[in-house]
Amino acid sequence: MKKIVFLTGAGMSVESGFKTFRGSDGLWENYPVEQVATHEGWEADPTLVTNFYNMLRTKLFSAQPNEGHRLIAELEKKYEVVVVTQNVDDLHERAGSSHVIHLHGELAKVCSSRDVDNPFFQQTLTADNPTIEPGTRAGDGSLLRPFIVFFGENVPLLSSAIDEVEKADVFVVIGTSLNVYPAASLLYYAKPQTPIYLIDPDAVKTSQHVTHLQMGASAGMRRLVEEYL
């Protein structure tokens, strides 16, 4: 069975009404990144950070997977499919994808601020209960924080993503500017003969040979399935 690896970025979720983090109307618009997405910001004002992600999580649970998400999930009927995503939303999972690697964390989860990657202290929130009270503590006594890879923190699942890309028969990049490292470096781990497809409405510069489908996620996935897979 052929293996298709997807790398998805913020543009994957635009059609679901979940804003991108960058751009003129991005989620950071009214909040400096330093305040809400760095360890220093968390240390300085955990209440602000907790409330910011509570707000974001509430928005996420009102969003729905789009056709692009669903088409990726449907490919599991014919292919081995791995999704590596820079997104913190759970829209791939809700669309039915069974193997998703979240490089930058998961918005639906909170974790220990002392031992972030310890699953024993992680909790998954739901649409019925999307927020946590500032000051709530994890099982180890530390404050519960968003299970998000803050800027400047290590990306613990990067090695797993590299392993998958190295084994890909087809590599598809959707909705990312390829400016965010280390995720953008994943292109260089694909085997030389592996076809690479890029689905993005904007012009994207890359030194790799890619077939660029210059359209949104859903339209691009339709064309990919009809013409290239």
mmCIF file of C-alpha atoms in Angstrom:
data_model
loop_
_atom_site.group_PDB
_atom_site.id
_atom_site.type_symbol
_atom_site.label_atom_id
_atom_site.label_comp_id
_atom_site.label_asym_id
_atom_site.label_seq_id
_atom_site.Cartn_x
_atom_site.Cartn_y
_atom_site.Cartn_z
ATOM 1 C CA MET A 1 0.000 0.000 0.000
ATOM 2 C CA LYS A 2 1.401 3.385 -1.016
ATOM 3 C CA LYS A 3 2.158 5.854 1.754
ATOM 4 C CA ILE A 4 1.013 9.483 1.444
ATOM 5 C CA VAL A 5 2.314 11.983 3.973
ATOM 6 C CA PHE A 6 0.608 15.359 4.315
ATOM 7 C CA LEU A 7 2.106 18.451 5.904
ATOM 8 C CA THR A 8 -0.704 20.886 6.713
ATOM 9 C CA GLY A 9 -0.524 24.459 7.909
ATOM 10 C CA ALA A 10 -2.945 27.171 8.920
ATOM 11 C CA GLY A 11 -4.407 27.505 5.400
ATOM 12 C CA MET A 12 -5.851 24.006 5.793
ATOM 13 C CA SER A 13 -8.365 25.283 8.342
ATOM 14 C CA VAL A 14 -9.302 28.652 6.811
ATOM 15 C CA GLU A 15 -12.408 27.246 5.094
ATOM 16 C CA SER A 16 -13.536 25.879 8.460
ATOM 17 C CA GLY A 17 -13.684 29.410 9.842
ATOM 18 C CA PHE A 18 -10.688 28.880 12.076
ATOM 19 C CA LYS A 19 -8.397 31.821 11.470
ATOM 20 C CA THR A 20 -4.752 31.503 10.588
ATOM 21 C CA PHE A 21 -2.237 32.653 13.161
ATOM 22 C CA ARG A 22 -0.503 34.897 10.664
ATOM 23 C CA GLY A 23 -1.921 37.412 8.227
ATOM 24 C CA SER A 24 -3.787 40.682 8.648
ATOM 25 C CA ASP A 25 -6.758 39.081 10.402
ATOM 26 C CA GLY A 26 -4.791 36.401 12.226
ATOM 27 C CA LEU A 27 -5.464 35.139 15.715
ATOM 28 C CA TRP A 28 -2.521 37.130 17.042
ATOM 29 C CA GLU A 29 -4.079 40.390 15.796
ATOM 30 C CA ASN A 30 -4.979 41.777 19.212
ATOM 31 C CA TYR A 31 -2.382 39.899 21.237
ATOM 32 C CA PRO A 32 1.384 40.230 20.896
ATOM 33 C CA VAL A 33 2.875 36.785 20.296
ATOM 34 C CA GLU A 34 5.256 37.407 23.202
ATOM 35 C CA GLN A 35 2.300 37.675 25.580
ATOM 36 C CA VAL A 36 0.363 34.550 24.677
ATOM 37 C CA ALA A 37 2.692 32.153 22.888
ATOM 38 C CA THR A 38 6.005 32.161 24.733
ATOM 39 C CA HIS A 39 7.167 30.622 27.986
ATOM 40 C CA GLU A 40 8.067 34.121 29.210
ATOM 41 C CA GLY A 41 4.507 35.286 28.494
ATOM 42 C CA TRP A 42 3.127 32.339 30.434
ATOM 43 C CA GLU A 43 5.404 33.021 33.399
ATOM 44 C CA ALA A 44 4.490 36.714 33.371
ATOM 45 C CA ASP A 45 0.700 36.319 33.224
ATOM 46 C CA PRO A 46 -0.666 32.753 33.248
ATOM 47 C CA THR A 47 -4.211 34.076 33.701
ATOM 48 C CA LEU A 48 -4.056 36.049 30.447
ATOM 49 C CA VAL A 49 -2.609 33.066 28.580
ATOM 50 C CA THR A 50 -5.163 30.639 30.027
ATOM 51 C CA ASN A 51 -8.047 32.929 29.091
ATOM 52 C CA PHE A 52 -6.652 33.475 25.574
ATOM 53 C CA TYR A 53 -6.585 29.731 24.890
ATOM 54 C CA ASN A 54 -10.000 29.284 26.510
ATOM 55 C CA MET A 55 -11.323 31.780 23.947
ATOM 56 C CA LEU A 56 -9.499 30.037 21.105
ATOM 57 C CA ARG A 57 -10.741 26.610 22.186
ATOM 58 C CA THR A 58 -14.337 27.827 22.290
ATOM 59 C CA LYS A 59 -13.956 29.063 18.693
ATOM 60 C CA LEU A 60 -12.426 25.759 17.656
ATOM 61 C CA PHE A 61 -15.292 23.666 18.966
ATOM 62 C CA SER A 62 -17.740 25.710 16.895
ATOM 63 C CA ALA A 63 -15.690 25.092 13.715
ATOM 64 C CA GLN A 64 -16.233 22.048 11.501
ATOM 65 C CA PRO A 65 -13.878 20.076 9.219
ATOM 66 C CA ASN A 66 -14.023 21.207 5.608
ATOM 67 C CA GLU A 67 -14.040 19.164 2.413
ATOM 68 C CA GLY A 68 -10.246 19.196 2.283
ATOM 69 C CA HIS A 69 -10.018 17.555 5.706
ATOM 70 C CA ARG A 70 -12.596 14.945 4.675
ATOM 71 C CA LEU A 71 -10.859 14.135 1.383
ATOM 72 C CA ILE A 72 -7.591 13.501 3.226
ATOM 73 C CA ALA A 73 -9.374 11.159 5.634
ATOM 74 C CA GLU A 74 -11.089 9.292 2.776
ATOM 75 C CA LEU A 75 -7.718 8.474 1.205
ATOM 76 C CA GLU A 76 -7.166 5.998 4.060
ATOM 77 C CA LYS A 77 -9.427 3.604 2.103
ATOM 78 C CA LYS A 78 -6.715 3.261 -0.579
ATOM 79 C CA TYR A 79 -3.464 4.435 0.985
ATOM 80 C CA GLU A 80 -1.499 4.529 4.188
ATOM 81 C CA VAL A 81 -2.003 8.164 5.189
ATOM 82 C CA VAL A 82 -0.059 10.151 7.773
ATOM 83 C CA VAL A 83 -0.920 13.772 8.523
ATOM 84 C CA VAL A 84 1.805 15.953 9.993
ATOM 85 C CA THR A 85 0.201 19.229 11.002
ATOM 86 C CA GLN A 86 1.439 22.569 12.238
ATOM 87 C CA ASN A 87 -2.130 23.273 13.344
ATOM 88 C CA VAL A 88 -3.272 22.968 16.935
ATOM 89 C CA ASP A 89 -6.896 22.248 15.974
ATOM 90 C CA ASP A 90 -8.424 18.756 15.927
ATOM 91 C CA LEU A 91 -10.214 19.119 12.586
ATOM 92 C CA HIS A 92 -8.225 16.339 10.911
ATOM 93 C CA GLU A 93 -9.254 13.907 13.642
ATOM 94 C CA ARG A 94 -12.880 15.013 13.521
ATOM 95 C CA ALA A 95 -12.867 14.453 9.746
ATOM 96 C CA GLY A 96 -11.752 10.869 10.323
ATOM 97 C CA SER A 97 -7.956 10.872 9.936
ATOM 98 C CA SER A 98 -6.500 8.191 12.190
ATOM 99 C CA HIS A 99 -2.774 9.031 12.183
ATOM 100 C CA VAL A 100 -2.111 12.701 12.966
ATOM 101 C CA ILE A 101 1.171 14.111 14.285
ATOM 102 C CA HIS A 102 0.708 17.523 15.909
ATOM 103 C CA LEU A 103 4.025 19.353 15.696
ATOM 104 C CA HIS A 104 2.874 22.393 17.645
ATOM 105 C CA GLY A 105 0.628 20.801 20.254
ATOM 106 C CA GLU A 106 -3.116 20.367 20.614
ATOM 107 C CA LEU A 107 -5.488 23.156 21.566
ATOM 108 C CA ALA A 108 -8.045 20.709 22.993
ATOM 109 C CA LYS A 109 -5.553 19.596 25.646
ATOM 110 C CA VAL A 110 -4.058 21.131 28.776
ATOM 111 C CA CYS A 111 -1.040 19.820 30.616
ATOM 112 C CA SER A 112 1.319 20.259 33.529
ATOM 113 C CA SER A 113 3.431 23.404 33.267
ATOM 114 C CA ARG A 114 6.273 21.543 34.977
ATOM 115 C CA ASP A 115 6.173 18.346 32.891
ATOM 116 C CA VAL A 116 4.515 19.319 29.615
ATOM 117 C CA ASP A 117 4.907 16.064 27.684
ATOM 118 C CA ASN A 118 3.928 13.701 30.502
ATOM 119 C CA PRO A 119 0.608 12.190 29.318
ATOM 120 C CA PHE A 120 -0.288 11.322 32.911
ATOM 121 C CA PHE A 121 -0.906 15.010 33.626
ATOM 122 C CA GLN A 122 -2.623 15.884 30.334
ATOM 123 C CA GLN A 123 -6.354 16.464 30.060
ATOM 124 C CA THR A 124 -8.531 16.657 26.947
ATOM 125 C CA LEU A 125 -11.284 19.264 27.007
ATOM 126 C CA THR A 126 -14.537 18.939 25.077
ATOM 127 C CA ALA A 127 -17.149 21.139 23.420
ATOM 128 C CA ASP A 128 -19.302 20.726 26.540
ATOM 129 C CA ASN A 129 -16.445 21.808 28.795
ATOM 130 C CA PRO A 130 -14.002 23.871 26.716
ATOM 131 C CA THR A 131 -12.434 26.120 29.353
ATOM 132 C CA ILE A 132 -10.373 25.839 32.508
ATOM 133 C CA GLU A 133 -10.345 28.271 35.390
ATOM 134 C CA PRO A 134 -7.091 30.216 35.668
ATOM 135 C CA GLY A 135 -5.141 28.825 38.606
ATOM 136 C CA THR A 136 -6.342 25.228 38.098
ATOM 137 C CA ARG A 137 -3.587 22.764 38.929
ATOM 138 C CA ALA A 138 -2.410 19.574 37.272
ATOM 139 C CA GLY A 139 -1.932 16.311 39.144
ATOM 140 C CA ASP A 140 1.668 17.203 39.962
ATOM 141 C CA GLY A 141 0.628 20.453 41.648
ATOM 142 C CA SER A 142 1.821 22.787 38.878
ATOM 143 C CA LEU A 143 -0.509 25.123 36.995
ATOM 144 C CA LEU A 144 -2.381 23.600 34.070
ATOM 145 C CA ARG A 145 -1.161 25.262 30.868
ATOM 146 C CA PRO A 146 -2.191 24.908 27.233
ATOM 147 C CA PHE A 147 -0.662 21.840 25.545
ATOM 148 C CA ILE A 148 0.892 24.102 22.920
ATOM 149 C CA VAL A 149 4.502 24.288 21.777
ATOM 150 C CA PHE A 150 5.318 27.895 22.613
ATOM 151 C CA PHE A 151 7.715 29.824 20.399
ATOM 152 C CA GLY A 152 11.275 28.943 21.349
ATOM 153 C CA GLU A 153 10.356 25.554 22.839
ATOM 154 C CA ASN A 154 11.540 22.246 21.386
ATOM 155 C CA VAL A 155 9.297 20.439 18.910
ATOM 156 C CA PRO A 156 9.282 16.957 20.458
ATOM 157 C CA LEU A 157 7.464 15.175 17.610
ATOM 158 C CA LEU A 158 9.724 16.499 14.842
ATOM 159 C CA SER A 159 11.790 13.301 14.695
ATOM 160 C CA SER A 160 8.597 11.227 14.287
ATOM 161 C CA ALA A 161 7.517 13.508 11.435
ATOM 162 C CA ILE A 162 10.918 13.172 9.737
ATOM 163 C CA ASP A 163 10.664 9.370 9.938
ATOM 164 C CA GLU A 164 7.286 9.459 8.173
ATOM 165 C CA VAL A 165 8.409 11.857 5.421
ATOM 166 C CA GLU A 166 11.473 9.721 4.694
ATOM 167 C CA LYS A 167 9.163 6.753 4.014
ATOM 168 C CA ALA A 168 6.618 8.689 1.904
ATOM 169 C CA ASP A 169 5.760 7.590 -1.630
ATOM 170 C CA VAL A 170 3.902 10.879 -2.128
ATOM 171 C CA PHE A 171 4.356 14.083 -0.091
ATOM 172 C CA VAL A 172 1.637 16.748 -0.072
ATOM 173 C CA VAL A 173 1.954 20.189 1.538
ATOM 174 C CA ILE A 174 -1.235 22.174 2.147
ATOM 175 C CA GLY A 175 -1.802 25.699 3.388
ATOM 176 C CA THR A 176 1.613 26.643 4.701
ATOM 177 C CA SER A 177 3.994 29.358 3.603
ATOM 178 C CA LEU A 178 6.960 27.040 4.249
ATOM 179 C CA ASN A 179 8.471 29.853 6.299
ATOM 180 C CA VAL A 180 7.929 28.239 9.694
ATOM 181 C CA TYR A 181 10.843 26.143 10.812
ATOM 182 C CA PRO A 182 11.510 23.432 11.725
ATOM 183 C CA ALA A 183 8.360 22.193 9.923
ATOM 184 C CA ALA A 184 9.421 23.725 6.586
ATOM 185 C CA SER A 185 12.605 21.651 6.659
ATOM 186 C CA LEU A 186 10.550 18.456 6.272
ATOM 187 C CA LEU A 187 10.614 18.846 2.468
ATOM 188 C CA TYR A 188 14.295 18.031 2.471
ATOM 189 C CA TYR A 189 13.713 14.596 4.025
ATOM 190 C CA ALA A 190 11.591 13.297 1.159
ATOM 191 C CA LYS A 191 13.338 10.762 -1.081
ATOM 192 C CA PRO A 192 14.649 12.350 -4.318
ATOM 193 C CA GLN A 193 12.124 10.448 -6.460
ATOM 194 C CA THR A 194 9.130 11.264 -4.231
ATOM 195 C CA PRO A 195 6.610 13.536 -5.990
ATOM 196 C CA ILE A 196 5.838 16.642 -3.922
ATOM 197 C CA TYR A 197 2.570 18.554 -4.330
ATOM 198 C CA LEU A 198 1.932 21.975 -2.830
ATOM 199 C CA ILE A 199 -1.657 23.192 -2.397
ATOM 200 C CA ASP A 200 -1.771 26.893 -1.540
ATOM 201 C CA PRO A 201 -3.496 29.875 -3.163
ATOM 202 C CA ASP A 202 -0.439 32.097 -2.690
ATOM 203 C CA ALA A 203 2.883 32.057 -4.478
ATOM 204 C CA VAL A 204 5.350 30.077 -2.379
ATOM 205 C CA LYS A 205 9.108 30.052 -2.829
ATOM 206 C CA THR A 206 10.906 26.755 -2.392
ATOM 207 C CA SER A 207 14.127 25.325 -3.735
ATOM 208 C CA GLN A 208 12.517 21.889 -4.018
ATOM 209 C CA HIS A 209 10.828 20.690 -7.203
ATOM 210 C CA VAL A 210 7.118 20.782 -6.434
ATOM 211 C CA THR A 211 3.876 20.679 -8.396
ATOM 212 C CA HIS A 212 2.038 23.772 -7.157
ATOM 213 C CA LEU A 213 -1.758 23.675 -7.232
ATOM 214 C CA GLN A 214 -2.455 27.350 -6.600
ATOM 215 C CA MET A 215 -5.848 27.086 -4.913
ATOM 216 C CA GLY A 216 -7.462 26.600 -1.511
ATOM 217 C CA ALA A 217 -7.348 23.384 0.500
ATOM 218 C CA SER A 218 -10.651 21.832 -0.625
ATOM 219 C CA ALA A 219 -10.342 22.711 -4.322
ATOM 220 C CA GLY A 220 -6.711 21.632 -4.297
ATOM 221 C CA MET A 221 -7.525 18.295 -2.679
ATOM 222 C CA ARG A 222 -10.287 17.651 -5.238
ATOM 223 C CA ARG A 223 -7.840 18.267 -8.066
ATOM 224 C CA LEU A 224 -5.097 16.206 -6.416
ATOM 225 C CA VAL A 225 -7.418 13.206 -6.055
ATOM 226 C CA GLU A 226 -8.849 13.528 -9.571
ATOM 227 C CA GLU A 227 -5.654 14.169 -11.513
ATOM 228 C CA TYR A 228 -2.601 13.037 -9.587
ATOM 229 C CA LEU A 229 -3.438 10.130 -7.266
#
